[in-house]
Short mmCIF file of C-alpha atoms in Angstrom, two decimals:
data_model
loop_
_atom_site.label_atom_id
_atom_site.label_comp_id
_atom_site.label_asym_id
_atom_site.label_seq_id
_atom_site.Cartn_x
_atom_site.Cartn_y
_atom_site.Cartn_z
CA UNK A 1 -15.72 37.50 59.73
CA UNK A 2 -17.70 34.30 59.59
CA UNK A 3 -17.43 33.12 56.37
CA UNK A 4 -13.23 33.14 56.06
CA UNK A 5 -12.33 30.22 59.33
CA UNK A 6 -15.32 28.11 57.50
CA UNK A 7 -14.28 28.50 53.87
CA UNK A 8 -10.45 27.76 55.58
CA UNK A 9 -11.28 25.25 57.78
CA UNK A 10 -13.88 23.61 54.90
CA UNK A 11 -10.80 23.38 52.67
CA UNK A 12 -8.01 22.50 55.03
CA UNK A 13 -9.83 19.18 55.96
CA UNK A 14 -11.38 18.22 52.46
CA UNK A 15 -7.35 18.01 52.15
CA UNK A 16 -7.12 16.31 55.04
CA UNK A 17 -9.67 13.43 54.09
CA UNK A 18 -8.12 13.13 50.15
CA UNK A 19 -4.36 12.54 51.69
CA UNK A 20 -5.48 10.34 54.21
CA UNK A 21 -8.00 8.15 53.18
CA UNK A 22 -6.26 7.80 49.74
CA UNK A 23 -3.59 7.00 51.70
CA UNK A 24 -5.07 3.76 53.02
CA UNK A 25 -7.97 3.05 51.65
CA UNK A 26 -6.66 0.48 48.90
CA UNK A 27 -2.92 -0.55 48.81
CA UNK A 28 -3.15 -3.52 46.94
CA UNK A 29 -4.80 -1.31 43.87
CA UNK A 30 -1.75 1.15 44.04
CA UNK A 31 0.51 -1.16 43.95
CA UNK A 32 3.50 -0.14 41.44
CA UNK A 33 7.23 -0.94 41.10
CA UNK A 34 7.50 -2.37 43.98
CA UNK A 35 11.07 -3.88 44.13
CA UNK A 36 11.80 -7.60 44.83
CA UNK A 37 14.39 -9.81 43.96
CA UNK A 38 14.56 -13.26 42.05
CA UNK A 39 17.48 -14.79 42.83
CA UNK A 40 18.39 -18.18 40.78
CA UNK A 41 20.96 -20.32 42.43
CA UNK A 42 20.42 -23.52 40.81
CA UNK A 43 23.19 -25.14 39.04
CA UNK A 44 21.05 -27.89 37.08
CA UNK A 45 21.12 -32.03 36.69
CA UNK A 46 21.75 -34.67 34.04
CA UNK A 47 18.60 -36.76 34.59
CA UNK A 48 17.55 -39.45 32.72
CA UNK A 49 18.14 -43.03 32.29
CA UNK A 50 21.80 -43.98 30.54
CA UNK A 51 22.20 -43.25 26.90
CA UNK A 52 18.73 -40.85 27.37
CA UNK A 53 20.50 -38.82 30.13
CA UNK A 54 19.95 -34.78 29.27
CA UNK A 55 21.17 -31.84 31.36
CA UNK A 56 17.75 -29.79 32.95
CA UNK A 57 17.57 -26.77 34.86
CA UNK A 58 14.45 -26.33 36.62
CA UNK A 59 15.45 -23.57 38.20
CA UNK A 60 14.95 -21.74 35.13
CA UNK A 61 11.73 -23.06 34.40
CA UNK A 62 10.68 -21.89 37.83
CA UNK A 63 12.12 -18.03 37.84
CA UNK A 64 10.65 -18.02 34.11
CA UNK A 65 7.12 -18.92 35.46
CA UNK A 66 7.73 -16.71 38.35
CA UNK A 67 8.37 -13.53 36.04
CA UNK A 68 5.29 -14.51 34.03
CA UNK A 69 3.23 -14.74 36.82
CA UNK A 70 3.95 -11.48 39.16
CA UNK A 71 2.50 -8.86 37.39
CA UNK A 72 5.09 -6.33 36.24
CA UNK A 73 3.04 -3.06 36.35
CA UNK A 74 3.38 -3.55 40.09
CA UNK A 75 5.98 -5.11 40.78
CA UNK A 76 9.70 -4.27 40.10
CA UNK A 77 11.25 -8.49 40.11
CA UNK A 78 14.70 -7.85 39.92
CA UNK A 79 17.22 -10.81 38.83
CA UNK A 80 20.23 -10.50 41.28
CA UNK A 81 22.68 -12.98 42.23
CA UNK A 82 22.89 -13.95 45.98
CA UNK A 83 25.21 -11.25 46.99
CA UNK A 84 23.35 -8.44 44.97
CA UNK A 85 20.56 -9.28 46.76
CA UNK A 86 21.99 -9.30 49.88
CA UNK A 87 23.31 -5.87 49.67
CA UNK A 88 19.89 -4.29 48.59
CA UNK A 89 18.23 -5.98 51.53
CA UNK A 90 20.68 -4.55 53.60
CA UNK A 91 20.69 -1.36 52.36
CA UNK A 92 16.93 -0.77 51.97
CA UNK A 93 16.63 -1.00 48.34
CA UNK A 94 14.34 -4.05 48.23
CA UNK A 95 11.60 -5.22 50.80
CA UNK A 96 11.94 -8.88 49.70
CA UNK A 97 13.29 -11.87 48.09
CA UNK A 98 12.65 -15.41 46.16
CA UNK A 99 15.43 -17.78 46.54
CA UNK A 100 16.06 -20.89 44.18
CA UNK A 101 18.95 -23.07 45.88
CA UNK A 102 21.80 -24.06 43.81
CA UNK A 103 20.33 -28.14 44.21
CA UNK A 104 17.39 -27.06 43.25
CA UNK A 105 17.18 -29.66 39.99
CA UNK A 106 19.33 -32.46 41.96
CA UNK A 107 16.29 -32.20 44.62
CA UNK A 108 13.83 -32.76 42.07
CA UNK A 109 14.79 -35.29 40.45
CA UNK A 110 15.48 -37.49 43.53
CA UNK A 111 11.88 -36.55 44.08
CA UNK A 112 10.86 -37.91 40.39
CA UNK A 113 13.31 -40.79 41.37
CA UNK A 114 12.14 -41.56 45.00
CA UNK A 115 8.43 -41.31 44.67
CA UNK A 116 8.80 -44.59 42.79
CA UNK A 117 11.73 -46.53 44.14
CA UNK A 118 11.90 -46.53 48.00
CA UNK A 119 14.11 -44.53 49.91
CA UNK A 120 14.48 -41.05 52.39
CA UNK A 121 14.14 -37.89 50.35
CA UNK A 122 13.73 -34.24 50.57
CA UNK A 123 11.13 -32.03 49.22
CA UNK A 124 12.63 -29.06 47.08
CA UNK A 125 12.27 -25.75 48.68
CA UNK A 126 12.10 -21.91 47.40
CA UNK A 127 13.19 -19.65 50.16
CA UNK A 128 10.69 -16.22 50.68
CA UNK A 129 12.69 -13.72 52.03
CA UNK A 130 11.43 -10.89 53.82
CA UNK A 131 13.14 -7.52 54.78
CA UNK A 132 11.19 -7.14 58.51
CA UNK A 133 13.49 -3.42 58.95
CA UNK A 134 11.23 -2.11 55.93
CA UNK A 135 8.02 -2.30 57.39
CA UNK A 136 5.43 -5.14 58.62
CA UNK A 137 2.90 -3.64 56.21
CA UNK A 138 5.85 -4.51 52.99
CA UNK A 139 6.69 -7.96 54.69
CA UNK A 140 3.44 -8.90 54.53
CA UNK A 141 2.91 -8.03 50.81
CA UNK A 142 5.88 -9.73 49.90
CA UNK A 143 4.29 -12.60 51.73
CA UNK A 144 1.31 -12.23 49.81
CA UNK A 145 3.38 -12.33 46.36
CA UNK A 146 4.26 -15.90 47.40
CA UNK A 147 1.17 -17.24 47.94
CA UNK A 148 -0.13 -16.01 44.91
CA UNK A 149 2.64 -17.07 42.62
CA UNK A 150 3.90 -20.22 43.99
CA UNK A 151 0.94 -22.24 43.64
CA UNK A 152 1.17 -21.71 39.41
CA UNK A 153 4.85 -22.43 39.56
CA UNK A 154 4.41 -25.40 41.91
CA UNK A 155 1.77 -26.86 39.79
CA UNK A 156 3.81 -25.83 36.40
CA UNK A 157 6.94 -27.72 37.89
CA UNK A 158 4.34 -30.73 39.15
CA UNK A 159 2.87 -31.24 35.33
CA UNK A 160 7.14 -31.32 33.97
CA UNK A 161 8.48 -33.42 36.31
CA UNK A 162 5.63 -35.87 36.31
CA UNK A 163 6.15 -36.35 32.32
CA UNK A 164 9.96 -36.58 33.16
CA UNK A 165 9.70 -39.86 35.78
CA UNK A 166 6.96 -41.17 33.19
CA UNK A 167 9.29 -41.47 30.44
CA UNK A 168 11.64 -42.60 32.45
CA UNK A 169 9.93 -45.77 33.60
CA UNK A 170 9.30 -46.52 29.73
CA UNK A 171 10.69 -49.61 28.86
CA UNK A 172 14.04 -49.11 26.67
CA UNK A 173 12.43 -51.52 23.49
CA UNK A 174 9.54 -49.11 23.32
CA UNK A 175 5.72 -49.83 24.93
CA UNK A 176 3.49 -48.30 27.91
CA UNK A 177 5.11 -47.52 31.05
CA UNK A 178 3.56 -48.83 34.45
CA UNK A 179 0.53 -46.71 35.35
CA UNK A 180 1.89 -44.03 38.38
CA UNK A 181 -0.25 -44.67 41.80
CA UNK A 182 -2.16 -42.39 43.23
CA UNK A 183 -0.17 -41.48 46.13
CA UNK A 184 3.10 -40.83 43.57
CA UNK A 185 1.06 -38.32 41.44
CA UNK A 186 -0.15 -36.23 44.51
CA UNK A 187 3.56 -36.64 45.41
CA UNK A 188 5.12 -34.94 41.85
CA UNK A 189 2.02 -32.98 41.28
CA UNK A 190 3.22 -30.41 44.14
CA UNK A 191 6.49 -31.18 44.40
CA UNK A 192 7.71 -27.74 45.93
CA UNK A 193 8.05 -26.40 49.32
CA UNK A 194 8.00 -22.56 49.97
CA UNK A 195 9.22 -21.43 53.05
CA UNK A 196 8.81 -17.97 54.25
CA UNK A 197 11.66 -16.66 56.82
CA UNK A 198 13.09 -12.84 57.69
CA UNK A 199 16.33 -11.62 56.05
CA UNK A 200 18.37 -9.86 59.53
CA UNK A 201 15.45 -10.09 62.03
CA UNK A 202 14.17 -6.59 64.08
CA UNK A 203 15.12 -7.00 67.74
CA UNK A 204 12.56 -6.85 70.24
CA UNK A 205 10.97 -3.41 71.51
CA UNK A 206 11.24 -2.09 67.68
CA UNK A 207 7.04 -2.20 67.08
CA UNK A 208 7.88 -4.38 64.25
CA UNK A 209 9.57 -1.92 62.45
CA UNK A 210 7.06 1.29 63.51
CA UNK A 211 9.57 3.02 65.96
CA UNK A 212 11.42 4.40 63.05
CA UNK A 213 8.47 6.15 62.03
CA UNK A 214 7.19 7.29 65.02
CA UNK A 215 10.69 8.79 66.22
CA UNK A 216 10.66 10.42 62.80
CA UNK A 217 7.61 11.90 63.49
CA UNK A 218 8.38 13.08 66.86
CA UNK A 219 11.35 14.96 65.45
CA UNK A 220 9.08 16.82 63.45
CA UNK A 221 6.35 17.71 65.57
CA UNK A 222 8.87 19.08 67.86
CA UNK A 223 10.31 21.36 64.97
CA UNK A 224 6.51 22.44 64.10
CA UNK A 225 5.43 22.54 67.39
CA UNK A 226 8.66 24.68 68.62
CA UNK A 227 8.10 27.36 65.89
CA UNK A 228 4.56 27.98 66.64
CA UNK A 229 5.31 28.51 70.84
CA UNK A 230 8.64 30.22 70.15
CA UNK A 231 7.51 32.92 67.62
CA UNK A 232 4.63 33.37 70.05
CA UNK A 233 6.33 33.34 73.17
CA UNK A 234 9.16 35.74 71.75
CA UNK A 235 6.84 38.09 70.37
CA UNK A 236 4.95 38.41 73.63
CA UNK A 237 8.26 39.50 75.15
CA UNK A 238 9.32 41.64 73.06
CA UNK A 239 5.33 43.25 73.11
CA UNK A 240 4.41 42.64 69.70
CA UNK A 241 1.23 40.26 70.76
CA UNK A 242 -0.23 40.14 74.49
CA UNK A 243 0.38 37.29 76.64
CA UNK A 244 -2.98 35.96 78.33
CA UNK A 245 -2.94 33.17 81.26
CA UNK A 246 -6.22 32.63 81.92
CA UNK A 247 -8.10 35.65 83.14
CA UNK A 248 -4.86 37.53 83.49
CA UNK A 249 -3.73 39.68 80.15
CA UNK A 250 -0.32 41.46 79.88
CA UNK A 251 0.50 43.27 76.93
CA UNK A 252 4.18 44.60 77.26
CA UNK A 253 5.29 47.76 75.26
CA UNK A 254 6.67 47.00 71.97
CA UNK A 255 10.19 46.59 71.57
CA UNK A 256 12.39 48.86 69.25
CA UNK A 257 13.83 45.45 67.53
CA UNK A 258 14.23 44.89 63.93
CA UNK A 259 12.51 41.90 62.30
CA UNK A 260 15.80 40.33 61.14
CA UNK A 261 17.49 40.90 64.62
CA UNK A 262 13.91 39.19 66.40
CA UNK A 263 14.23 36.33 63.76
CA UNK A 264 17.59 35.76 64.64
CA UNK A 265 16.80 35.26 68.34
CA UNK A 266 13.79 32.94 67.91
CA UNK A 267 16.62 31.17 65.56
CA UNK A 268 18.79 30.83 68.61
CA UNK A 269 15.93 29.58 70.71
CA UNK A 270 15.63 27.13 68.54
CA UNK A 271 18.43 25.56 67.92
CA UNK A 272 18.86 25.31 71.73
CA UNK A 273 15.75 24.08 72.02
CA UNK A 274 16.35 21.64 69.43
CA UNK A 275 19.42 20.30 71.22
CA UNK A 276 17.57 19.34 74.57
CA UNK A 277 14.57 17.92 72.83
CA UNK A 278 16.90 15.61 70.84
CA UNK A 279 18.56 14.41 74.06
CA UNK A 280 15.13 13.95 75.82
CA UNK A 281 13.93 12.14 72.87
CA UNK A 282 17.58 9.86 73.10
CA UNK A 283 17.31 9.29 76.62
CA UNK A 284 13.24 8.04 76.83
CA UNK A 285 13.78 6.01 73.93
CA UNK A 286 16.43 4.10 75.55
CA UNK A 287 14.01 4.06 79.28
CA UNK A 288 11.57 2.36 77.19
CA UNK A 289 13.97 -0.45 76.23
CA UNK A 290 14.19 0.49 72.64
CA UNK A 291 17.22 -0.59 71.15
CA UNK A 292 19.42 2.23 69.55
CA UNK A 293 23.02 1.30 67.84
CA UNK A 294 23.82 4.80 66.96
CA UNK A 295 22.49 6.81 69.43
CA UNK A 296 25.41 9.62 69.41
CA UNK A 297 24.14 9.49 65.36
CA UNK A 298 20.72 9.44 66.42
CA UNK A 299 21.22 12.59 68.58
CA UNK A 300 22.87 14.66 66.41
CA UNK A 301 20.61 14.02 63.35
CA UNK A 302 17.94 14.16 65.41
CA UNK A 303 19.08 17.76 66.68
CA UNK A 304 19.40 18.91 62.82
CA UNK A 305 16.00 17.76 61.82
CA UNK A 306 14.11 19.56 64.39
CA UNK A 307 16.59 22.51 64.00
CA UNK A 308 15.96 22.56 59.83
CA UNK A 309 12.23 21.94 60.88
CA UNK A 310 12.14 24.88 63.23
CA UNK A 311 14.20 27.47 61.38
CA UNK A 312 12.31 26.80 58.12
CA UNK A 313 8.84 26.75 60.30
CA UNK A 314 9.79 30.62 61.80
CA UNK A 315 11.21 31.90 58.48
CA UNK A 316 7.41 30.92 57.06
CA UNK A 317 5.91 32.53 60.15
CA UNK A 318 8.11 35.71 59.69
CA UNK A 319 7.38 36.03 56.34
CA UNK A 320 3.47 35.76 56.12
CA UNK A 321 2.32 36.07 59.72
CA UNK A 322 -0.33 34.02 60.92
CA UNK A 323 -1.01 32.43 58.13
CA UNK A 324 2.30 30.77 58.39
CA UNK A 325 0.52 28.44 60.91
CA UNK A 326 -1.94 26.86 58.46
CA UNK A 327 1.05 26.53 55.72
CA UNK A 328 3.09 24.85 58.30
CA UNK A 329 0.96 22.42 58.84
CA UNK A 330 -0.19 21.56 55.34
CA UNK A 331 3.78 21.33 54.45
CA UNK A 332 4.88 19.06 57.53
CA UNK A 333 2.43 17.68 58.87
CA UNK A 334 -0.67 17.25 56.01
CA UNK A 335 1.13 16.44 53.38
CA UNK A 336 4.13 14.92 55.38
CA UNK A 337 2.57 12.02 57.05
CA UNK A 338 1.04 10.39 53.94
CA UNK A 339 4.28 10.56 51.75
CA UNK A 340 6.06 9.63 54.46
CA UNK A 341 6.52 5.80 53.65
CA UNK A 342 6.45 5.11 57.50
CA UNK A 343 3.68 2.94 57.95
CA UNK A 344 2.90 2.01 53.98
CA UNK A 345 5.41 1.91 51.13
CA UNK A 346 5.29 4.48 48.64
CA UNK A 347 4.98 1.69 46.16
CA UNK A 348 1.79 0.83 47.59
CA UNK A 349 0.09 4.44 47.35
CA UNK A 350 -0.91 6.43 44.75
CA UNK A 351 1.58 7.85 42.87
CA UNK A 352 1.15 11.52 43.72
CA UNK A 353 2.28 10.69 46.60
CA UNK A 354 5.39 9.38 45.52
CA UNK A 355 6.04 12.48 43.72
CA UNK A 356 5.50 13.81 46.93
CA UNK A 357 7.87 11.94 48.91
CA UNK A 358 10.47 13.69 46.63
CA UNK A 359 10.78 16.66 48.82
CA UNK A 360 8.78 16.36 51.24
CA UNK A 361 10.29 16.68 54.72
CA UNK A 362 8.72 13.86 56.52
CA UNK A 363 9.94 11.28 54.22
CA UNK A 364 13.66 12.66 54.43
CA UNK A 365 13.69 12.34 57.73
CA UNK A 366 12.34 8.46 58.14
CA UNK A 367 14.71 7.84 55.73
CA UNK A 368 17.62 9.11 57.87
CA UNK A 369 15.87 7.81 61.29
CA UNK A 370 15.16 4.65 59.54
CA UNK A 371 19.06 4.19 58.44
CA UNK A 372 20.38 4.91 62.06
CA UNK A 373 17.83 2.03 64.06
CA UNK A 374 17.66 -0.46 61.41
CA UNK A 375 20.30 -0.33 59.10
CA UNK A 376 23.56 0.77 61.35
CA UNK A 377 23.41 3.98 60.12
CA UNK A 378 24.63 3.58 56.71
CA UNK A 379 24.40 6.31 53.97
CA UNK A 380 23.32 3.99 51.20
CA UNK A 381 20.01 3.17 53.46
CA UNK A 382 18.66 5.87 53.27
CA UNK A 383 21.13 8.51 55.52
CA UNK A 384 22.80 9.97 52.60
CA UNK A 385 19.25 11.58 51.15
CA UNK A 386 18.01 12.23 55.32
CA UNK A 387 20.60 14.55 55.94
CA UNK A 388 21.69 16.77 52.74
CA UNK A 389 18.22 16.95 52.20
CA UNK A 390 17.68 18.42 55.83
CA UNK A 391 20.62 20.52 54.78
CA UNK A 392 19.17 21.78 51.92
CA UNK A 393 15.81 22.44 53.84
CA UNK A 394 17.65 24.50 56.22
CA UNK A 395 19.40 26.50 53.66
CA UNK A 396 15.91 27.38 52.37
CA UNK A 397 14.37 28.29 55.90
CA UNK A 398 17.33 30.80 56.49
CA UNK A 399 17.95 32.17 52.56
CA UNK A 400 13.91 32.84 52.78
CA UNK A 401 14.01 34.14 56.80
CA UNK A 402 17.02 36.84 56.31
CA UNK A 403 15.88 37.52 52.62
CA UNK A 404 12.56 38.46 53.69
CA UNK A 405 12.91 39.72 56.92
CA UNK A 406 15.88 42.03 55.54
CA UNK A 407 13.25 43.23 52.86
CA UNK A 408 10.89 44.39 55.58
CA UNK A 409 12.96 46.14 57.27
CA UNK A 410 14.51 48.04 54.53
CA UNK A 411 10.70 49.28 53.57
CA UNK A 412 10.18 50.71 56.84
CA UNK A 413 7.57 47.56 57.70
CA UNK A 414 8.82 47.82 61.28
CA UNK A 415 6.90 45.89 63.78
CA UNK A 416 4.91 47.59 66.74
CA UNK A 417 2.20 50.60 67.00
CA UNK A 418 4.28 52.95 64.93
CA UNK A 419 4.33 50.52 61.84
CA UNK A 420 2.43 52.25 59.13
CA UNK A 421 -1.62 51.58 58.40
CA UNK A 422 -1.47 50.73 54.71
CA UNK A 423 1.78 49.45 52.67
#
């Protein structure tokens, strides 16, 4: 009697700690394809004094350096063109990109040209983008990608275009060129300018980018939470457990009910109770000021998750008993959080947990939440995979539910004082 809770309870939170602190407790080291995107705009310049004039593309130079310098067993640098790029970002594909402007070249080498002849110029920049609707823990690794590869590049680019203005001031006939002063190589040794800014900005009242995650996992707390207090509220009604308030303890007779028939109305409860929970969740949400697009979408997937939740959470219940409690929790909650990708990329955990994420329902369902807030609700962010896998969740809660339940009752396992002591 004593020894089963502490061997249960010993192994449900040595669980606990592995998924969790795992989870968190190094990012940067599980770090793996995480996708960016190198987009290379510049057209190239003819630079060069007449009858030496060649055509350069430091553009080039600079994504080449770039690519050598991210390391590519964590990171996934796409090359994209402008629009590609755009489309990932706004689809949820990629939490970042690096931006080479099409006068990229022409800007250097009025640089090269202006640092010795006077004159206004304009420092050549490389645009950081971020994607803010992906998460402020991604933003700020894309961040961090910057200022560890722009500094090589910059100084790369500083060493090419200082020998390019120095043979340029050679004389034509041949002979040393004037010595460059001290301000002009500080000037061309770091020519570039990186500027970080957000690609589509989060609103305010959005937790930079946690409410997504948080409504997610309201949805499915109130799915877990529902199943537990319905199968136990319905099963004290019917008399198959007592009911105890307190000091007061009713035990009503049982009830000559079927297990199918009992799982079908705690099915019904739920999906009622799924309904009003949604619409609570819709309308406090919008009290609080956050800012919802979509909330008829919101709503009604909101409505299915906790519904899929629910009806998969009693099936489990139905089928093993109490110990449906404890599985429950490892499957939505345990495991869920952790894969979700809510608060830290996938990319940036281990990669069980990716494997995870695969069918776990947590992550299905910030995917889908995450699509309606932030990205207008569109399928290819993420929607699409939220909702058929909820659907195919839900077909699994009800095949398993009626398959098993069915299979009771056809043995004779019926419910109540009269169900037989042994199998």
């Amino acid at each position: 009697m004593v020894a089963s809770p502490v061997v249960v309870l010993t192994l449900l939170t040595t669980l606990l700690g592995i998924m969790y602190l795992d989870y968190v407790i190094d990012p940067e080291q599980n770090l793996h394809d995480f996708p960016i995107a190198l987009v290379n705009q510049d057209v190239g310049e003819t630079m060069g004094a007449p009858g030496q004039q060649q055509r350069v593309n430091f553009g080039d130079e600079v994504a080449e350096g770039l690519r050598e310098s991210i390391p590519a067993d964590k990171f996934d640098l796409r090359v994209l063109g402008i629009t590609e790029a755009g489309r990932q970002m706004q689809s949820g594909e990629i939490y970042g990109a690096i931006i080479i402007p099409s006068d990229f070249s022409k800007r250097l080498g009025i640089l090269g040209v202006g640092s010795v002849v006077p004159g206004d110029i304009e420092q050549p920049i490389i645009t950081l983008q971020t994607n803010p609707r992906m998460g402020a823990y991604a933003s700020s690794i894309v961040i961090r990608v910057g200022d560890t590869a722009f500094p090589q590049v910059n100084k790369k680019v500083g060493e090419q275009l200082t020998q390019q203005v120095q043979s340029q001031l050679a004389p034509p006939e041949g002979g040393q060129a004037p010595e460059l002063s001290g301000a002009t190589r500080i000037a061309l040794a770091s020519p570039l300018q990186l500027i970080v800014e957000q690609y589509h900005p989060l609103p305010g009242h959005t937790g930079q980018g946690l409410t997504a995650f948080f409504y997610a996992l309201l949805l499915l707390l109130a799915g877990v939470i529902g199943s537990m207090t319905i199968h136990t509220m319905v099963d004290a009604a019917l008399g198959f457990v007592p009911t105890e308030y307190g000091p007061w303890y009713v035990h009503y007779p049982p009830t000559p009910i079927s297990r199918f028939k009992t799982l079908l109305i705690k099915w019904g409860v739920m999906i009622l109770m799924a309904n009003v929970v949604s619409l609570i969740y819709l309308l406090v949400a919008k009290g609080l000021g956050m800012p919802i697009n979509e909330p008829f979408s919101l709503f009604v997937y909101g409505a299915f998750a906790i519904t899929a939740v629910g009806i998969t959470g009693l099936s489990i219940l139905a089928a093993i008993g109490s110990a449906g409690l404890l599985v429950n929790l490892i499957l939505f909650i345990v495991l869920g959080l952790p894969s979700s990708g809510g608060t830290v990329p996938i990319e940036a955990t281990p990669k069980y947990f990716g494997w995870l994420a695969h069918f776990e329902p947590m992550h299905q369902v910030f995917l889908a939440v995450r699509s309606i807030l932030y990205f207008d609700a569109r399928w290819s962010a993420g929607l699409a995979r939220g909702v058929w896998m909820t659907l195919a969740g839900l077909i699994i809660g009800l095949v398993l539910g009626a398959v098993v339940t069915r299979y009771y009752d056809y043995k004779g396992l019926h419910r109540g004082s009269s169900a037989p002591a042994t199998a």
